[in-house]
Amino acid sequence: MSDKSGRLMSLDAFRGFDMMMIIGFDSMMYALGCWLYGESGGWLVEQFSHPEWFGLSFYDTIFPTFLFIAGISFPYSYAKQLEKGMSQLQIHLKIFKRAAILVMFGWVVNGVFSTGFGDLRYGSVLSKIGLGWMFAAIYYVHFRRFTRILICAGLIVGYAILLCTIVAPDYPNASSLSIEGNFIGWLDRTTMPGKLWQGAEIGGKYVKSLCEPSGLYANFFAAATAMLGMFAGEIVRSPRFAGGRKALHLVAMSVGLLVSGLAMIHFVPLSKKLWSPSFTLCVGAYSTAMFALFYWLVDVLGWRKWTFFFTVIGMNSITIYMLKCFVDYGKISKFFLGGVAAHCSPHAGEFLLACGYLAACWLTLYFLYRKKTFLKV
């Protein structure tokens, strides 16, 4: 079931749920954890923080799920482009344009206006989404589903082999899976301009710019995440099955990915910053299962009223991600709630201000929603 325009309602809600995590909800959970469990924050802070290198937390699922969601929508948009009579050249140019815009938006988020290009961190969340999605979209346009399944499997297995067998030439004695020893990181630090995100303590000294979690070369393999989203999109778009059967197919896909991911952990550990093959599979399983849940509740059962809060965010997700660079929502929250927060305990006050931050972001998006103003990339 979709709206009158043919839009998949569950997808907007799912996108909004995912984006909500980084426009205040994460800070709310962090403050709540410290409020309930003391300075350590307990399991809440642990789940809303990224591990240093290996491991998996709930917070690690947000970024790849957004890339997965970008993949879900492409079978729909590609079909519409063909219906409009767009040529293959026009479709490819649109794919490249979208990727380029997301890369440049990522530079803006990373502060290009303040640092300039010389000291800029070129890798970003948006660039990984743009480039990973771009590769996956090109595969979708040029290959049939079975061939794309083989390509996706080849990217995952090939990346595992690369990570396990090739060590960075400048750290030959390090593990090929370590921060300094992984080959993809070596490619980034030897060819990418600007600064890189990840450093590590080596020989008692902290070394900066060892690798970039959103680096250029890993995007080629991150395309597998977007491809998984496209497979999910093909399932729900297929006219062969009713909605309930489609949801079951998604659940089966999720189980298959999870089993494969757990098996892959024995060869390559979970690591978001490395975007390891086991991470791709396990988080792909999570993303698929969550999409199956949203699809079943919203588009199959037609339960939509509860999704309005998420839908307002999901229909302008890139907008709020960019607006946060220019609008100080923290100051807005403090202006309205700072007096009350000052009379609370420190962590309770932080929690209240985080709630205000999320509310300010949402009200901005609600205003745009009412005005039917949406940023489309």
PDB file of N, CA and C in Angstrom, residues 9 30 54 74 82 88 93 136 141 158 162 166 194 202 231 234 256 259 262 273 297 308 345:
ATOM      1  N   MET A   9       5.051   4.607   1.772  1.00  0.00           N
ATOM      2  CA  MET A   9       4.934   5.344   3.028  1.00  0.00           C
ATOM      3  C   MET A   9       5.875   4.809   4.103  1.00  0.00           C
ATOM      4  N   TYR A  30      22.319   9.439  25.550  1.00  0.00           N
ATOM      5  CA  TYR A  30      23.613   9.591  26.222  1.00  0.00           C
ATOM      6  C   TYR A  30      23.419  10.243  27.587  1.00  0.00           C
ATOM      7  N   PHE A  54      37.122  -2.344  16.485  1.00  0.00           N
ATOM      8  CA  PHE A  54      36.315  -3.563  16.367  1.00  0.00           C
ATOM      9  C   PHE A  54      35.116  -3.496  17.310  1.00  0.00           C
ATOM     10  N   PHE A  74      15.799   3.202  -5.119  1.00  0.00           N
ATOM     11  CA  PHE A  74      16.263   3.328  -6.507  1.00  0.00           C
ATOM     12  C   PHE A  74      15.442   2.512  -7.508  1.00  0.00           C
ATOM     13  N   LEU A  82      12.372   5.647 -16.504  1.00  0.00           N
ATOM     14  CA  LEU A  82      12.117   4.952 -17.768  1.00  0.00           C
ATOM     15  C   LEU A  82      10.728   5.291 -18.302  1.00  0.00           C
ATOM     16  N   GLN A  88      19.386   6.494 -21.439  1.00  0.00           N
ATOM     17  CA  GLN A  88      20.399   5.953 -20.539  1.00  0.00           C
ATOM     18  C   GLN A  88      21.442   7.018 -20.185  1.00  0.00           C
ATOM     19  N   LEU A  93      23.709  10.531 -16.078  1.00  0.00           N
ATOM     20  CA  LEU A  93      24.077  11.884 -15.639  1.00  0.00           C
ATOM     21  C   LEU A  93      23.384  12.243 -14.332  1.00  0.00           C
ATOM     22  N   ALA A 136      26.365   1.226  -6.836  1.00  0.00           N
ATOM     23  CA  ALA A 136      25.255   0.272  -6.807  1.00  0.00           C
ATOM     24  C   ALA A 136      24.214   0.596  -7.868  1.00  0.00           C
ATOM     25  N   VAL A 141      21.493  -0.521 -13.161  1.00  0.00           N
ATOM     26  CA  VAL A 141      21.095  -0.118 -14.510  1.00  0.00           C
ATOM     27  C   VAL A 141      21.611  -1.103 -15.555  1.00  0.00           C
ATOM     28  N   GLY A 158      35.455 -10.597  -1.853  1.00  0.00           N
ATOM     29  CA  GLY A 158      36.704 -10.013  -2.336  1.00  0.00           C
ATOM     30  C   GLY A 158      37.319  -9.065  -1.326  1.00  0.00           C
ATOM     31  N   LEU A 162      40.933  -9.331   0.529  1.00  0.00           N
ATOM     32  CA  LEU A 162      41.884  -8.208   0.494  1.00  0.00           C
ATOM     33  C   LEU A 162      42.331  -7.838   1.902  1.00  0.00           C
ATOM     34  N   ILE A 166      46.478  -8.670   2.481  1.00  0.00           N
ATOM     35  CA  ILE A 166      47.408  -7.599   2.102  1.00  0.00           C
ATOM     36  C   ILE A 166      47.602  -6.641   3.274  1.00  0.00           C
ATOM     37  N   GLY A 194      44.108  16.391   2.176  1.00  0.00           N
ATOM     38  CA  GLY A 194      43.501  16.802   3.431  1.00  0.00           C
ATOM     39  C   GLY A 194      43.846  15.864   4.574  1.00  0.00           C
ATOM     40  N   ILE A 202      50.693   4.129  18.387  1.00  0.00           N
ATOM     41  CA  ILE A 202      51.631   3.129  17.860  1.00  0.00           C
ATOM     42  C   ILE A 202      52.990   3.358  18.506  1.00  0.00           C
ATOM     43  N   PHE A 231      17.970  -4.773  -3.504  1.00  0.00           N
ATOM     44  CA  PHE A 231      17.312  -6.080  -3.529  1.00  0.00           C
ATOM     45  C   PHE A 231      16.020  -6.034  -2.704  1.00  0.00           C
ATOM     46  N   GLU A 234      13.400  -4.208  -4.663  1.00  0.00           N
ATOM     47  CA  GLU A 234      12.829  -5.045  -5.722  1.00  0.00           C
ATOM     48  C   GLU A 234      11.783  -6.010  -5.164  1.00  0.00           C
ATOM     49  N   GLY A 256      19.070 -14.775   6.192  1.00  0.00           N
ATOM     50  CA  GLY A 256      20.192 -15.225   5.378  1.00  0.00           C
ATOM     51  C   GLY A 256      21.414 -14.331   5.551  1.00  0.00           C
ATOM     52  N   VAL A 259      22.976 -14.956   9.144  1.00  0.00           N
ATOM     53  CA  VAL A 259      23.737 -16.203   9.218  1.00  0.00           C
ATOM     54  C   VAL A 259      25.078 -16.052   8.497  1.00  0.00           C
ATOM     55  N   LEU A 262      27.399 -13.753  10.619  1.00  0.00           N
ATOM     56  CA  LEU A 262      27.966 -14.431  11.787  1.00  0.00           C
ATOM     57  C   LEU A 262      29.065 -15.404  11.378  1.00  0.00           C
ATOM     58  N   LYS A 273      34.159   1.206  11.135  1.00  0.00           N
ATOM     59  CA  LYS A 273      35.140   2.121  10.553  1.00  0.00           C
ATOM     60  C   LYS A 273      35.907   1.463   9.416  1.00  0.00           C
ATOM     61  N   LEU A 297       3.863  -3.091   8.991  1.00  0.00           N
ATOM     62  CA  LEU A 297       2.959  -2.278   9.801  1.00  0.00           C
ATOM     63  C   LEU A 297       2.292  -1.166   9.000  1.00  0.00           C
ATOM     64  N   PHE A 308       3.661   9.512  11.819  1.00  0.00           N
ATOM     65  CA  PHE A 308       3.725  10.901  11.374  1.00  0.00           C
ATOM     66  C   PHE A 308       4.990  11.608  11.860  1.00  0.00           C
ATOM     67  N   SER A 345      19.343  18.445  38.012  1.00  0.00           N
ATOM     68  CA  SER A 345      20.679  17.874  38.152  1.00  0.00           C
ATOM     69  C   SER A 345      21.385  17.980  36.806  1.00  0.00           C
TER      70      SER A 345
END
